[in-house]
Amino acid sequence: DAGVIQSPRHEVTEMGQEVTLRCKPISGHNSLFWYRQTMMRGLELLIYFNNNVPIDDSGMPEDRFSAKMPNASFSTLKIQPSEPRDSAVYFCASSPTGTEPTGELFFGEGSRLTVL
Amino acid sequence: DAKTTQPTSMDCAEGRAANLPCNHSTISGNEYVYWYRQIHSQGPQYIIHGLKNNETNEMASLIITEDRKSSTLILPHATLRDTAVYYCIGGKEYGNKLVFGAGTILRVKS
């Protein structure tokens, strides 16, 4: 079975440019999460969705960040305009919820963003 | 979400059991203890979780104290591939808004 798929795997951009990261969750999973990881701050939860609806976006650092989930099989995380301090690895994860939850998050391989 | 405390790093000899402790004295009655690990440059990987009882799966065993204030993850026969950062997290079973701390760096040495 395909796992969580993220693209691009690597992105190098210049300050001020728009960045869009994409995620395809595992089919049938109802919850989707965006995390950011840096050496300084570790793994931070940015936002999570349940049934395509944003439930908690308190981790989104500022208005430059936005996330959408237009359908159950696709989500985007957008940074506009990007800044060097946004350089990090961004992980997407999905999780099944329902009558038999496992409590398990399935993570993608991450998108490594470098903003020059 | 419960705050957890883990040692910064641990070493383990290859083939021996690795016992990773975690303190979670503020965990509430309906919060589970989750363990994840992250091998360098990969996404975190779920290992195991439990509420009150000890749990075992193909990867590891989880021993939770009776008062639920601490737990131990046991990798019964550590291999070099088990070198990773191990995270102990308290969280609900639904919603799974898991907050990762710094974790324990486990180094398995031959």
PDB file of C-alpha atoms in Angstrom:
ATOM      1  CA  ASP A   1       0.000   0.000   0.000  1.00  0.00           C
ATOM      2  CA  ALA A   2       1.198   3.494  -0.760  1.00  0.00           C
ATOM      3  CA  GLY A   3       2.058   5.526   2.273  1.00  0.00           C
ATOM      4  CA  VAL A   4       1.700   9.253   2.739  1.00  0.00           C
ATOM      5  CA  ILE A   5       3.103  10.951  -0.317  1.00  0.00           C
ATOM      6  CA  GLN A   6       4.676  14.381  -0.135  1.00  0.00           C
ATOM      7  CA  SER A   7       6.021  16.605  -2.868  1.00  0.00           C
ATOM      8  CA  PRO A   8       8.399  18.089  -3.569  1.00  0.00           C
ATOM      9  CA  ARG A   9      11.008  16.203  -1.560  1.00  0.00           C
ATOM     10  CA  HIS A  10      13.395  19.108  -1.800  1.00  0.00           C
ATOM     11  CA  GLU A  11      12.729  22.760  -2.557  1.00  0.00           C
ATOM     12  CA  VAL A  12      15.208  25.584  -2.755  1.00  0.00           C
ATOM     13  CA  THR A  13      13.782  29.043  -3.244  1.00  0.00           C
ATOM     14  CA  GLU A  14      14.615  32.646  -2.688  1.00  0.00           C
ATOM     15  CA  MET A  15      13.228  34.860   0.003  1.00  0.00           C
ATOM     16  CA  GLY A  16       9.912  36.387  -0.984  1.00  0.00           C
ATOM     17  CA  GLN A  17       8.854  33.564  -3.266  1.00  0.00           C
ATOM     18  CA  GLU A  18       5.710  31.539  -2.771  1.00  0.00           C
ATOM     19  CA  VAL A  19       6.172  27.927  -1.728  1.00  0.00           C
ATOM     20  CA  THR A  20       3.529  25.211  -1.992  1.00  0.00           C
ATOM     21  CA  LEU A  21       4.013  21.842  -0.371  1.00  0.00           C
ATOM     22  CA  ARG A  22       1.689  18.994  -1.222  1.00  0.00           C
ATOM     23  CA  CYS A  23       0.478  15.920   0.574  1.00  0.00           C
ATOM     24  CA  LYS A  24      -1.561  12.897  -0.382  1.00  0.00           C
ATOM     25  CA  PRO A  25      -2.715  11.020   2.706  1.00  0.00           C
ATOM     26  CA  ILE A  26      -3.298   7.300   2.903  1.00  0.00           C
ATOM     27  CA  SER A  27      -6.624   6.392   1.352  1.00  0.00           C
ATOM     28  CA  GLY A  28      -9.355   6.072   3.956  1.00  0.00           C
ATOM     29  CA  HIS A  29      -7.589   8.116   6.605  1.00  0.00           C
ATOM     30  CA  ASN A  30      -9.756  10.857   8.054  1.00  0.00           C
ATOM     31  CA  SER A  31      -7.171  12.999   9.809  1.00  0.00           C
ATOM     32  CA  LEU A  32      -4.260  14.883   8.300  1.00  0.00           C
ATOM     33  CA  PHE A  33      -1.472  16.727  10.079  1.00  0.00           C
ATOM     34  CA  TRP A  34       1.271  19.131   9.039  1.00  0.00           C
ATOM     35  CA  TYR A  35       4.425  19.235  11.157  1.00  0.00           C
ATOM     36  CA  ARG A  36       7.597  21.280  10.802  1.00  0.00           C
ATOM     37  CA  GLN A  37      10.989  20.150  12.064  1.00  0.00           C
ATOM     38  CA  THR A  38      14.074  22.256  12.711  1.00  0.00           C
ATOM     39  CA  MET A  39      17.160  21.661  14.801  1.00  0.00           C
ATOM     40  CA  MET A  40      16.248  24.510  17.113  1.00  0.00           C
ATOM     41  CA  ARG A  41      12.584  23.773  17.704  1.00  0.00           C
ATOM     42  CA  GLY A  42      12.238  20.063  16.978  1.00  0.00           C
ATOM     43  CA  LEU A  43       8.944  18.723  15.606  1.00  0.00           C
ATOM     44  CA  GLU A  44       6.147  21.271  15.770  1.00  0.00           C
ATOM     45  CA  LEU A  45       2.517  20.610  14.914  1.00  0.00           C
ATOM     46  CA  LEU A  46       1.314  23.347  12.569  1.00  0.00           C
ATOM     47  CA  ILE A  47      -2.253  22.337  11.782  1.00  0.00           C
ATOM     48  CA  TYR A  48      -4.475  19.326  11.591  1.00  0.00           C
ATOM     49  CA  PHE A  49      -7.619  18.453   9.690  1.00  0.00           C
ATOM     50  CA  ASN A  50     -10.371  15.996  10.411  1.00  0.00           C
ATOM     51  CA  ASN A  51     -12.659  15.026   7.515  1.00  0.00           C
ATOM     52  CA  ASN A  52     -11.121  17.869   5.470  1.00  0.00           C
ATOM     53  CA  VAL A  53     -12.009  20.496   8.075  1.00  0.00           C
ATOM     54  CA  PRO A  54      -9.246  22.367   9.913  1.00  0.00           C
ATOM     55  CA  ILE A  55      -9.594  21.540  13.600  1.00  0.00           C
ATOM     56  CA  ASP A  56      -6.617  23.276  15.155  1.00  0.00           C
ATOM     57  CA  ASP A  57      -4.323  25.757  13.416  1.00  0.00           C
ATOM     58  CA  SER A  58      -2.831  27.242  16.568  1.00  0.00           C
ATOM     59  CA  GLY A  59       0.607  26.055  15.524  1.00  0.00           C
ATOM     60  CA  MET A  60       0.649  28.002  12.277  1.00  0.00           C
ATOM     61  CA  PRO A  61       3.409  30.542  12.869  1.00  0.00           C
ATOM     62  CA  GLU A  62       1.878  33.554  11.146  1.00  0.00           C
ATOM     63  CA  ASP A  63      -0.356  34.734   8.359  1.00  0.00           C
ATOM     64  CA  ARG A  64       2.238  33.894   5.757  1.00  0.00           C
ATOM     65  CA  PHE A  65       1.339  30.244   6.289  1.00  0.00           C
ATOM     66  CA  SER A  66      -1.903  28.740   5.048  1.00  0.00           C
ATOM     67  CA  ALA A  67      -3.121  25.179   4.636  1.00  0.00           C
ATOM     68  CA  LYS A  68      -6.009  23.710   2.722  1.00  0.00           C
ATOM     69  CA  MET A  69      -7.580  20.331   2.276  1.00  0.00           C
ATOM     70  CA  PRO A  70      -9.995  20.581  -0.666  1.00  0.00           C
ATOM     71  CA  ASN A  71     -10.753  16.847  -0.604  1.00  0.00           C
ATOM     72  CA  ALA A  72      -9.925  13.698   1.305  1.00  0.00           C
ATOM     73  CA  SER A  73      -6.945  12.843  -0.879  1.00  0.00           C
ATOM     74  CA  PHE A  74      -5.045  16.114  -1.078  1.00  0.00           C
ATOM     75  CA  SER A  75      -3.703  18.874   1.120  1.00  0.00           C
ATOM     76  CA  THR A  76      -1.419  21.847   0.571  1.00  0.00           C
ATOM     77  CA  LEU A  77       0.697  23.983   2.845  1.00  0.00           C
ATOM     78  CA  LYS A  78       1.536  27.346   1.366  1.00  0.00           C
ATOM     79  CA  ILE A  79       4.047  29.937   2.495  1.00  0.00           C
ATOM     80  CA  GLN A  80       3.769  33.369   0.940  1.00  0.00           C
ATOM     81  CA  PRO A  81       6.104  35.181   1.080  1.00  0.00           C
ATOM     82  CA  SER A  82       8.789  32.776   2.228  1.00  0.00           C
ATOM     83  CA  GLU A  83      11.616  33.820   4.565  1.00  0.00           C
ATOM     84  CA  PRO A  84      14.954  32.167   5.426  1.00  0.00           C
ATOM     85  CA  ARG A  85      13.638  31.245   8.891  1.00  0.00           C
ATOM     86  CA  ASP A  86      11.030  29.037   7.198  1.00  0.00           C
ATOM     87  CA  SER A  87      13.804  26.649   6.176  1.00  0.00           C
ATOM     88  CA  ALA A  88      12.905  23.297   7.691  1.00  0.00           C
ATOM     89  CA  VAL A  89      11.644  19.831   6.919  1.00  0.00           C
ATOM     90  CA  TYR A  90       7.874  19.790   6.620  1.00  0.00           C
ATOM     91  CA  PHE A  91       6.138  16.504   7.369  1.00  0.00           C
ATOM     92  CA  CYS A  92       2.632  15.488   6.533  1.00  0.00           C
ATOM     93  CA  ALA A  93       0.975  12.671   8.464  1.00  0.00           C
ATOM     94  CA  SER A  94      -2.389  10.961   8.266  1.00  0.00           C
ATOM     95  CA  SER A  95      -4.334   8.882  10.715  1.00  0.00           C
ATOM     96  CA  PRO A  96      -7.402   6.709  10.627  1.00  0.00           C
ATOM     97  CA  THR A  97     -10.240   7.619  12.958  1.00  0.00           C
ATOM     98  CA  GLY A  98     -13.486   5.887  13.488  1.00  0.00           C
ATOM     99  CA  THR A  99     -14.714   2.830  15.261  1.00  0.00           C
ATOM    100  CA  GLU A 100     -11.341   1.113  15.391  1.00  0.00           C
ATOM    101  CA  PRO A 101      -8.629   3.707  15.777  1.00  0.00           C
ATOM    102  CA  THR A 102      -5.080   2.597  16.251  1.00  0.00           C
ATOM    103  CA  GLY A 103      -3.735   5.845  17.609  1.00  0.00           C
ATOM    104  CA  GLU A 104      -1.101   5.722  14.923  1.00  0.00           C
ATOM    105  CA  LEU A 105       0.117   8.579  12.754  1.00  0.00           C
ATOM    106  CA  PHE A 106       1.616   7.646   9.409  1.00  0.00           C
ATOM    107  CA  PHE A 107       4.229  10.141   8.330  1.00  0.00           C
ATOM    108  CA  GLY A 108       5.469  10.964   4.875  1.00  0.00           C
ATOM    109  CA  GLU A 109       9.139  11.298   4.035  1.00  0.00           C
ATOM    110  CA  GLY A 110       9.014  15.063   4.363  1.00  0.00           C
ATOM    111  CA  SER A 111       9.693  18.072   2.167  1.00  0.00           C
ATOM    112  CA  ARG A 112      12.997  19.779   2.864  1.00  0.00           C
ATOM    113  CA  LEU A 113      12.628  23.505   2.263  1.00  0.00           C
ATOM    114  CA  THR A 114      15.559  25.875   1.970  1.00  0.00           C
ATOM    115  CA  VAL A 115      14.852  29.574   1.630  1.00  0.00           C
ATOM    116  CA  LEU A 116      17.871  31.618   0.595  1.00  0.00           C
TER     117      LEU A 116
ATOM    118  CA  ASP B   1      -1.498  17.019  26.623  1.00  0.00           C
ATOM    119  CA  ALA B   2       0.786  15.434  29.195  1.00  0.00           C
ATOM    120  CA  LYS B   3       4.351  16.677  29.515  1.00  0.00           C
ATOM    121  CA  THR B   4       6.890  13.883  29.226  1.00  0.00           C
ATOM    122  CA  THR B   5      10.501  13.720  30.354  1.00  0.00           C
ATOM    123  CA  GLN B   6      13.080  11.491  28.698  1.00  0.00           C
ATOM    124  CA  PRO B   7      16.852  11.156  28.975  1.00  0.00           C
ATOM    125  CA  THR B   8      18.690  13.025  26.277  1.00  0.00           C
ATOM    126  CA  SER B   9      20.639  10.030  25.040  1.00  0.00           C
ATOM    127  CA  MET B  10      21.390   6.376  25.717  1.00  0.00           C
ATOM    128  CA  ASP B  11      23.758   3.767  24.376  1.00  0.00           C
ATOM    129  CA  CYS B  12      22.999   0.100  23.928  1.00  0.00           C
ATOM    130  CA  ALA B  13      25.084  -2.830  22.750  1.00  0.00           C
ATOM    131  CA  GLU B  14      23.891  -4.612  19.648  1.00  0.00           C
ATOM    132  CA  GLY B  15      21.873  -7.702  20.487  1.00  0.00           C
ATOM    133  CA  ARG B  16      21.059  -6.522  23.990  1.00  0.00           C
ATOM    134  CA  ALA B  17      17.737  -5.176  25.184  1.00  0.00           C
ATOM    135  CA  ALA B  18      17.304  -1.424  25.015  1.00  0.00           C
ATOM    136  CA  ASN B  19      15.200  -0.011  27.828  1.00  0.00           C
ATOM    137  CA  LEU B  20      14.070   3.552  27.251  1.00  0.00           C
ATOM    138  CA  PRO B  21      12.399   5.292  30.205  1.00  0.00           C
ATOM    139  CA  CYS B  22       9.833   8.048  30.142  1.00  0.00           C
ATOM    140  CA  ASN B  23       8.261  10.049  32.956  1.00  0.00           C
ATOM    141  CA  HIS B  24       4.742  11.367  32.422  1.00  0.00           C
ATOM    142  CA  SER B  25       3.558  12.255  35.907  1.00  0.00           C
ATOM    143  CA  THR B  26       0.932  14.723  34.624  1.00  0.00           C
ATOM    144  CA  ILE B  27      -0.767  12.297  32.279  1.00  0.00           C
ATOM    145  CA  SER B  28      -4.546  12.336  32.654  1.00  0.00           C
ATOM    146  CA  GLY B  29      -6.734   9.282  33.030  1.00  0.00           C
ATOM    147  CA  ASN B  30      -7.828   9.133  29.397  1.00  0.00           C
ATOM    148  CA  GLU B  31      -4.478   9.898  27.799  1.00  0.00           C
ATOM    149  CA  TYR B  32      -2.493   7.175  26.151  1.00  0.00           C
ATOM    150  CA  VAL B  33       1.283   6.826  26.109  1.00  0.00           C
ATOM    151  CA  TYR B  34       2.611   6.747  22.555  1.00  0.00           C
ATOM    152  CA  TRP B  35       6.081   5.886  21.381  1.00  0.00           C
ATOM    153  CA  TYR B  36       7.486   6.921  18.049  1.00  0.00           C
ATOM    154  CA  ARG B  37      10.967   6.866  16.628  1.00  0.00           C
ATOM    155  CA  GLN B  38      12.701   8.857  13.942  1.00  0.00           C
ATOM    156  CA  ILE B  39      15.597   7.457  12.020  1.00  0.00           C
ATOM    157  CA  HIS B  40      17.847  10.122  10.561  1.00  0.00           C
ATOM    158  CA  SER B  41      16.196  12.181   7.818  1.00  0.00           C
ATOM    159  CA  GLN B  42      13.064  10.020   7.759  1.00  0.00           C
ATOM    160  CA  GLY B  43       9.569  10.745   8.995  1.00  0.00           C
ATOM    161  CA  PRO B  44       8.675   9.574  12.504  1.00  0.00           C
ATOM    162  CA  GLN B  45       7.485   5.992  12.775  1.00  0.00           C
ATOM    163  CA  TYR B  46       4.876   4.717  15.174  1.00  0.00           C
ATOM    164  CA  ILE B  47       6.080   1.989  17.528  1.00  0.00           C
ATOM    165  CA  ILE B  48       3.451   1.242  20.150  1.00  0.00           C
ATOM    166  CA  HIS B  49       0.964   2.810  22.492  1.00  0.00           C
ATOM    167  CA  GLY B  50      -0.887   1.862  25.666  1.00  0.00           C
ATOM    168  CA  LEU B  51      -3.234   3.123  28.348  1.00  0.00           C
ATOM    169  CA  LYS B  52      -2.856   1.017  31.486  1.00  0.00           C
ATOM    170  CA  ASN B  53      -1.813  -2.468  30.553  1.00  0.00           C
ATOM    171  CA  ASN B  54       1.526  -3.548  29.226  1.00  0.00           C
ATOM    172  CA  GLU B  55       1.567  -3.915  25.467  1.00  0.00           C
ATOM    173  CA  THR B  56       3.694  -5.896  23.044  1.00  0.00           C
ATOM    174  CA  ASN B  57       3.913  -5.950  19.284  1.00  0.00           C
ATOM    175  CA  GLU B  58       6.407  -7.086  16.713  1.00  0.00           C
ATOM    176  CA  MET B  59       8.605  -4.057  17.318  1.00  0.00           C
ATOM    177  CA  ALA B  60       8.671  -3.538  21.056  1.00  0.00           C
ATOM    178  CA  SER B  61       7.116  -3.913  24.468  1.00  0.00           C
ATOM    179  CA  LEU B  62       5.656  -1.113  26.561  1.00  0.00           C
ATOM    180  CA  ILE B  63       5.651  -1.378  30.323  1.00  0.00           C
ATOM    181  CA  ILE B  64       3.472   1.183  32.126  1.00  0.00           C
ATOM    182  CA  THR B  65       3.676   1.577  35.885  1.00  0.00           C
ATOM    183  CA  GLU B  66       0.532   1.005  37.889  1.00  0.00           C
ATOM    184  CA  ASP B  67       0.255   4.687  38.780  1.00  0.00           C
ATOM    185  CA  ARG B  68       0.804   5.560  35.105  1.00  0.00           C
ATOM    186  CA  LYS B  69       3.419   8.143  35.977  1.00  0.00           C
ATOM    187  CA  SER B  70       6.150   6.465  33.972  1.00  0.00           C
ATOM    188  CA  SER B  71       6.732   3.865  31.322  1.00  0.00           C
ATOM    189  CA  THR B  72       9.544   1.958  29.644  1.00  0.00           C
ATOM    190  CA  LEU B  73       9.885   1.043  26.010  1.00  0.00           C
ATOM    191  CA  ILE B  74      11.794  -2.184  25.510  1.00  0.00           C
ATOM    192  CA  LEU B  75      13.466  -3.186  22.267  1.00  0.00           C
ATOM    193  CA  PRO B  76      14.277  -6.806  23.101  1.00  0.00           C
ATOM    194  CA  HIS B  77      17.233  -7.308  20.770  1.00  0.00           C
ATOM    195  CA  ALA B  78      18.553  -3.995  19.557  1.00  0.00           C
ATOM    196  CA  THR B  79      20.208  -3.830  16.154  1.00  0.00           C
ATOM    197  CA  LEU B  80      22.228  -1.077  14.516  1.00  0.00           C
ATOM    198  CA  ARG B  81      19.098  -0.152  12.550  1.00  0.00           C
ATOM    199  CA  ASP B  82      17.395   0.781  15.814  1.00  0.00           C
ATOM    200  CA  THR B  83      19.676   3.797  16.211  1.00  0.00           C
ATOM    201  CA  ALA B  84      17.206   6.682  16.193  1.00  0.00           C
ATOM    202  CA  VAL B  85      15.500   9.364  18.259  1.00  0.00           C
ATOM    203  CA  TYR B  86      12.726   7.852  20.371  1.00  0.00           C
ATOM    204  CA  TYR B  87       9.783  10.007  21.403  1.00  0.00           C
ATOM    205  CA  CYS B  88       7.424   9.326  24.295  1.00  0.00           C
ATOM    206  CA  ILE B  89       4.187  11.286  23.982  1.00  0.00           C
ATOM    207  CA  GLY B  90       0.979  11.551  25.947  1.00  0.00           C
ATOM    208  CA  GLY B  91      -2.153  12.005  23.916  1.00  0.00           C
ATOM    209  CA  LYS B  92      -5.758  11.140  23.246  1.00  0.00           C
ATOM    210  CA  GLU B  93      -6.690   8.123  21.175  1.00  0.00           C
ATOM    211  CA  TYR B  94      -8.899  10.142  18.858  1.00  0.00           C
ATOM    212  CA  GLY B  95      -7.746  13.303  17.148  1.00  0.00           C
ATOM    213  CA  ASN B  96      -4.187  12.416  17.987  1.00  0.00           C
ATOM    214  CA  LYS B  97      -2.881  15.951  18.350  1.00  0.00           C
ATOM    215  CA  LEU B  98       0.505  14.619  19.332  1.00  0.00           C
ATOM    216  CA  VAL B  99       3.093  17.073  20.617  1.00  0.00           C
ATOM    217  CA  PHE B 100       6.630  15.793  20.201  1.00  0.00           C
ATOM    218  CA  GLY B 101       9.337  16.671  22.711  1.00  0.00           C
ATOM    219  CA  ALA B 102      13.077  16.334  22.272  1.00  0.00           C
ATOM    220  CA  GLY B 103      13.083  12.557  22.671  1.00  0.00           C
ATOM    221  CA  THR B 104      15.944  10.195  23.506  1.00  0.00           C
ATOM    222  CA  ILE B 105      18.773   9.591  21.081  1.00  0.00           C
ATOM    223  CA  LEU B 106      19.435   5.860  21.183  1.00  0.00           C
ATOM    224  CA  ARG B 107      22.773   4.757  19.804  1.00  0.00           C
ATOM    225  CA  VAL B 108      23.147   1.041  19.232  1.00  0.00           C
ATOM    226  CA  LYS B 109      26.785   0.062  19.046  1.00  0.00           C
ATOM    227  CA  SER B 110      28.418  -3.104  17.754  1.00  0.00           C
TER     228      SER B 110
END
